[in-house]
Amino acid sequence: DAGITQSPRHKVTETGTPVTLRCHQTENHRYMYWYRQDPGHGLRLIHYSYGVKDTDKGEVSDGYSVSRSKTEDFLLTLESATSSQTSVYFCATGTSGSAYEQYFGPGTRLTVT
Amino acid sequence: DAKTTQPNSMESNEEEPVHLPCNHSTISGTDYIHWYRQLPSQGPEYVIHGLTSNVNNRMASLAIAEDRKSSTLILHRATLRDAAVYYCILRTYTGNQFYFGTGTSLTVIP
């Protein structure tokens, strides 16, 4: 399994506060992803990165920003958290080429009160 | 990316085979078929993937229809640990994203 860690694993915050979630990988994978998972919706892509300093939006990117200054770290920031951003957040890394696969972290449960 | 259609839920008895169907009628010739599963309170994990031919690995088998418009994930002998949500995902040959639907929730009955 790819070495993917997420921090924090659980967080409770208040509406309007900034929040940063961290994803760290030890596999040197090129691609990294942030998903959110809500009941009845499966996993939805927020943002992804295809290299250091190279990022792009996913299907639910509003209210989120990302940064990737090193291959191993991908940060997800909620500039001003809202209750609608209460969710479980998963980070994933991806290989490339015909053997492409994604590997997922353990998830971060975020509650915005 | 082309979409997939899966049943919302299925049940299986322990130690019996399970066939999880997936329809992907708009698949293109270069789309790969990937299957992932998500155990309770965990991130998704890779199960199997294929392009045209049937595939086997230690976890499961993937049977792909001749016209590629459908596929079936086969768990040869279901165990309680196989209770999970199973996702069928299409990916273009050069693609680097997955689009997850809501998957099939598999319940294994002891």
Short mmCIF file of C-alpha atoms in Angstrom, two decimals:
data_model
loop_
_atom_site.label_atom_id
_atom_site.label_comp_id
_atom_site.label_asym_id
_atom_site.label_seq_id
_atom_site.Cartn_x
_atom_site.Cartn_y
_atom_site.Cartn_z
CA ASP A 1 0.00 0.00 0.00
CA ALA A 2 1.10 3.55 -0.72
CA GLY A 3 2.20 5.50 2.31
CA ILE A 4 -0.47 8.18 2.55
CA THR A 5 -1.24 10.01 5.74
CA GLN A 6 -3.76 12.72 6.45
CA SER A 7 -3.78 15.22 9.27
CA PRO A 8 -5.72 15.92 11.31
CA ARG A 9 -7.91 12.81 11.29
CA HIS A 10 -10.75 14.60 13.05
CA LYS A 11 -11.51 18.29 13.41
CA VAL A 12 -14.35 20.37 14.73
CA THR A 13 -14.34 24.03 13.80
CA GLU A 14 -16.67 26.99 13.79
CA THR A 15 -18.30 28.62 10.80
CA GLY A 16 -16.13 31.33 9.30
CA THR A 17 -12.78 30.01 10.50
CA PRO A 18 -10.01 28.93 8.11
CA VAL A 19 -9.10 25.25 8.03
CA THR A 20 -6.17 23.47 6.39
CA LEU A 21 -6.02 19.72 5.84
CA ARG A 22 -2.73 18.07 5.00
CA CYS A 23 -1.98 15.05 2.87
CA HIS A 24 1.47 13.51 2.90
CA GLN A 25 2.75 10.70 0.67
CA THR A 26 5.98 8.74 0.63
CA GLU A 27 5.52 7.05 -2.76
CA ASN A 28 6.70 9.84 -5.05
CA HIS A 29 3.47 9.63 -7.05
CA ARG A 30 2.95 12.43 -9.54
CA TYR A 31 -0.77 12.97 -9.05
CA MET A 32 -2.56 13.91 -5.85
CA TYR A 33 -6.27 14.43 -5.23
CA TRP A 34 -8.71 15.74 -2.66
CA TYR A 35 -12.21 14.24 -2.51
CA ARG A 36 -15.13 14.79 -0.21
CA GLN A 37 -17.66 12.13 0.67
CA ASP A 38 -21.17 12.85 1.83
CA PRO A 39 -24.09 10.46 2.38
CA GLY A 40 -25.77 9.60 -0.92
CA HIS A 41 -23.08 11.20 -3.06
CA GLY A 42 -20.16 8.82 -3.18
CA LEU A 43 -16.78 10.53 -3.60
CA ARG A 44 -16.60 13.85 -5.41
CA LEU A 45 -13.39 15.41 -6.64
CA ILE A 46 -12.53 18.83 -5.17
CA HIS A 47 -9.10 19.61 -6.62
CA TYR A 48 -6.19 17.68 -7.96
CA SER A 49 -2.52 18.19 -8.71
CA TYR A 50 -0.46 16.85 -11.58
CA GLY A 51 2.88 18.08 -10.29
CA VAL A 52 4.53 20.55 -7.95
CA LYS A 53 2.72 23.87 -8.22
CA ASP A 54 0.38 22.42 -10.87
CA THR A 55 -3.22 22.11 -9.73
CA ASP A 56 -6.68 22.10 -11.27
CA LYS A 57 -10.29 22.19 -10.17
CA GLY A 58 -12.56 19.22 -9.77
CA GLU A 59 -16.35 19.07 -9.80
CA VAL A 60 -16.94 20.66 -6.35
CA SER A 61 -14.12 23.19 -5.99
CA ASP A 62 -16.07 26.25 -4.80
CA GLY A 63 -14.94 27.34 -1.33
CA TYR A 64 -11.71 25.34 -1.46
CA SER A 65 -8.13 26.07 -2.48
CA VAL A 66 -5.11 23.82 -2.69
CA SER A 67 -1.34 24.09 -2.79
CA ARG A 68 1.46 21.72 -3.59
CA SER A 69 4.95 23.06 -2.94
CA LYS A 70 6.59 19.63 -2.64
CA THR A 71 5.90 16.31 -4.34
CA GLU A 72 4.97 14.69 -1.06
CA ASP A 73 2.54 17.27 0.35
CA PHE A 74 -0.86 18.46 -0.87
CA LEU A 75 -2.78 20.95 1.26
CA LEU A 76 -6.51 21.64 1.13
CA THR A 77 -7.67 24.95 2.58
CA LEU A 78 -11.15 26.09 3.45
CA GLU A 79 -10.70 29.86 3.64
CA SER A 80 -13.90 30.41 5.61
CA ALA A 81 -15.56 27.17 6.64
CA THR A 82 -19.31 26.73 6.23
CA SER A 83 -21.63 24.07 7.61
CA SER A 84 -22.07 22.68 4.07
CA GLN A 85 -18.39 21.73 4.15
CA THR A 86 -18.98 19.27 6.98
CA SER A 87 -17.84 16.05 5.36
CA VAL A 88 -15.26 13.30 5.26
CA TYR A 89 -12.26 14.32 3.17
CA PHE A 90 -10.06 11.78 1.42
CA CYS A 91 -6.70 12.39 -0.11
CA ALA A 92 -5.44 10.12 -2.87
CA THR A 93 -2.32 9.75 -4.96
CA GLY A 94 -2.16 8.48 -8.51
CA THR A 95 0.41 6.77 -10.65
CA SER A 96 0.63 7.43 -14.38
CA GLY A 97 0.48 5.60 -17.65
CA SER A 98 -1.47 2.48 -18.56
CA ALA A 99 -1.03 1.05 -15.07
CA TYR A 100 -2.70 4.09 -13.54
CA GLU A 101 -4.25 3.56 -10.12
CA GLN A 102 -5.22 5.69 -7.17
CA TYR A 103 -4.31 5.05 -3.57
CA PHE A 104 -6.33 6.57 -0.76
CA GLY A 105 -5.54 7.92 2.65
CA PRO A 106 -7.57 7.13 5.78
CA GLY A 107 -9.73 10.24 5.60
CA THR A 108 -10.34 13.32 7.73
CA ARG A 109 -13.71 13.88 9.35
CA LEU A 110 -14.43 17.62 9.46
CA THR A 111 -17.35 19.08 11.34
CA VAL A 112 -18.22 22.76 10.93
CA THR A 113 -20.57 24.03 13.64
CA ASP B 1 -15.63 10.35 -18.88
CA ALA B 2 -18.37 7.89 -19.70
CA LYS B 3 -20.81 7.04 -16.92
CA THR B 4 -21.52 3.72 -15.27
CA THR B 5 -24.73 2.30 -13.80
CA GLN B 6 -24.73 -0.07 -10.84
CA PRO B 7 -27.46 -1.44 -8.56
CA ASN B 8 -27.67 0.45 -5.29
CA SER B 9 -27.40 -2.65 -3.14
CA MET B 10 -26.96 -6.42 -3.25
CA GLU B 11 -26.89 -9.23 -0.73
CA SER B 12 -24.93 -12.46 -0.70
CA ASN B 13 -24.57 -15.40 1.61
CA GLU B 14 -21.18 -16.00 3.13
CA GLU B 15 -18.95 -18.41 1.20
CA GLU B 16 -21.04 -18.11 -1.97
CA PRO B 17 -19.95 -16.37 -5.19
CA VAL B 18 -21.07 -12.81 -5.82
CA HIS B 19 -21.58 -11.22 -9.23
CA LEU B 20 -21.65 -7.41 -9.15
CA PRO B 21 -22.87 -5.94 -12.45
CA CYS B 22 -21.95 -2.65 -14.08
CA ASN B 23 -23.40 -1.13 -17.23
CA HIS B 24 -21.33 1.30 -19.28
CA SER B 25 -23.11 1.55 -22.61
CA THR B 26 -21.25 4.72 -23.67
CA ILE B 27 -17.78 3.28 -23.15
CA SER B 28 -15.24 4.15 -25.80
CA GLY B 29 -12.66 1.82 -27.26
CA THR B 30 -9.82 3.14 -25.11
CA ASP B 31 -11.63 3.35 -21.77
CA TYR B 32 -10.32 1.19 -18.97
CA ILE B 33 -12.75 -0.39 -16.49
CA HIS B 34 -11.65 -0.05 -12.87
CA TRP B 35 -13.23 -1.49 -9.75
CA TYR B 36 -12.62 -0.14 -6.28
CA ARG B 37 -14.23 -0.96 -2.98
CA GLN B 38 -14.67 0.99 0.20
CA LEU B 39 -14.85 -0.83 3.50
CA PRO B 40 -16.68 0.93 6.34
CA SER B 41 -14.79 3.94 7.70
CA GLN B 42 -11.91 3.52 5.22
CA GLY B 43 -10.80 5.05 1.96
CA PRO B 44 -11.45 3.19 -1.28
CA GLU B 45 -9.03 0.46 -2.30
CA TYR B 46 -8.14 -1.04 -5.65
CA VAL B 47 -9.80 -4.32 -6.60
CA ILE B 48 -9.14 -4.94 -10.28
CA HIS B 49 -9.11 -3.30 -13.69
CA GLY B 50 -9.19 -4.32 -17.34
CA LEU B 51 -9.55 -3.13 -20.90
CA THR B 52 -10.96 -5.88 -23.12
CA SER B 53 -10.05 -9.30 -21.80
CA ASN B 54 -11.25 -10.93 -18.60
CA VAL B 55 -8.87 -10.43 -15.69
CA ASN B 56 -8.16 -12.39 -12.54
CA ASN B 57 -6.24 -11.52 -9.40
CA ARG B 58 -6.14 -12.74 -5.83
CA MET B 59 -9.12 -10.61 -4.84
CA ALA B 60 -11.56 -11.06 -7.70
CA SER B 61 -12.24 -11.66 -11.36
CA LEU B 62 -13.46 -9.15 -13.91
CA ALA B 63 -15.62 -10.39 -16.75
CA ILE B 64 -16.00 -7.91 -19.61
CA ALA B 65 -18.77 -8.35 -22.17
CA GLU B 66 -17.69 -8.82 -25.75
CA ASP B 67 -19.18 -5.45 -26.76
CA ARG B 68 -17.68 -3.87 -23.60
CA LYS B 69 -20.98 -2.24 -22.72
CA SER B 70 -21.11 -4.08 -19.41
CA SER B 71 -18.84 -5.85 -16.97
CA THR B 72 -19.18 -8.02 -13.89
CA LEU B 73 -17.00 -8.14 -10.82
CA ILE B 74 -16.90 -11.67 -9.43
CA LEU B 75 -16.01 -12.44 -5.85
CA HIS B 76 -15.55 -16.19 -5.87
CA ARG B 77 -16.32 -16.82 -2.22
CA ALA B 78 -17.79 -13.96 -0.25
CA THR B 79 -16.59 -13.41 3.28
CA LEU B 80 -17.89 -11.01 5.90
CA ARG B 81 -14.86 -8.84 5.21
CA ASP B 82 -16.10 -8.32 1.64
CA ALA B 83 -19.04 -6.24 2.87
CA ALA B 84 -18.33 -2.87 1.29
CA VAL B 85 -19.41 -0.39 -1.35
CA TYR B 86 -18.11 -1.43 -4.76
CA TYR B 87 -17.46 1.22 -7.39
CA CYS B 88 -17.21 0.62 -11.14
CA ILE B 89 -15.29 3.44 -12.82
CA LEU B 90 -14.30 4.18 -16.40
CA ARG B 91 -11.07 5.97 -17.21
CA THR B 92 -9.85 7.16 -20.57
CA TYR B 93 -6.49 5.82 -21.69
CA THR B 94 -4.75 9.12 -21.04
CA GLY B 95 -6.99 10.18 -18.18
CA ASN B 96 -5.77 10.81 -14.67
CA GLN B 97 -9.05 11.21 -12.83
CA PHE B 98 -11.73 8.92 -11.50
CA TYR B 99 -15.39 9.85 -11.31
CA PHE B 100 -17.04 7.84 -8.59
CA GLY B 101 -20.75 7.20 -8.66
CA THR B 102 -22.60 5.92 -5.62
CA GLY B 103 -21.58 2.29 -6.18
CA THR B 104 -23.19 -0.94 -5.00
CA SER B 105 -23.43 -1.61 -1.29
CA LEU B 106 -22.77 -5.32 -0.76
CA THR B 107 -24.12 -7.00 2.36
CA VAL B 108 -22.74 -10.43 3.22
CA ILE B 109 -25.06 -12.59 5.31
CA PRO B 110 -23.45 -15.07 7.72
#
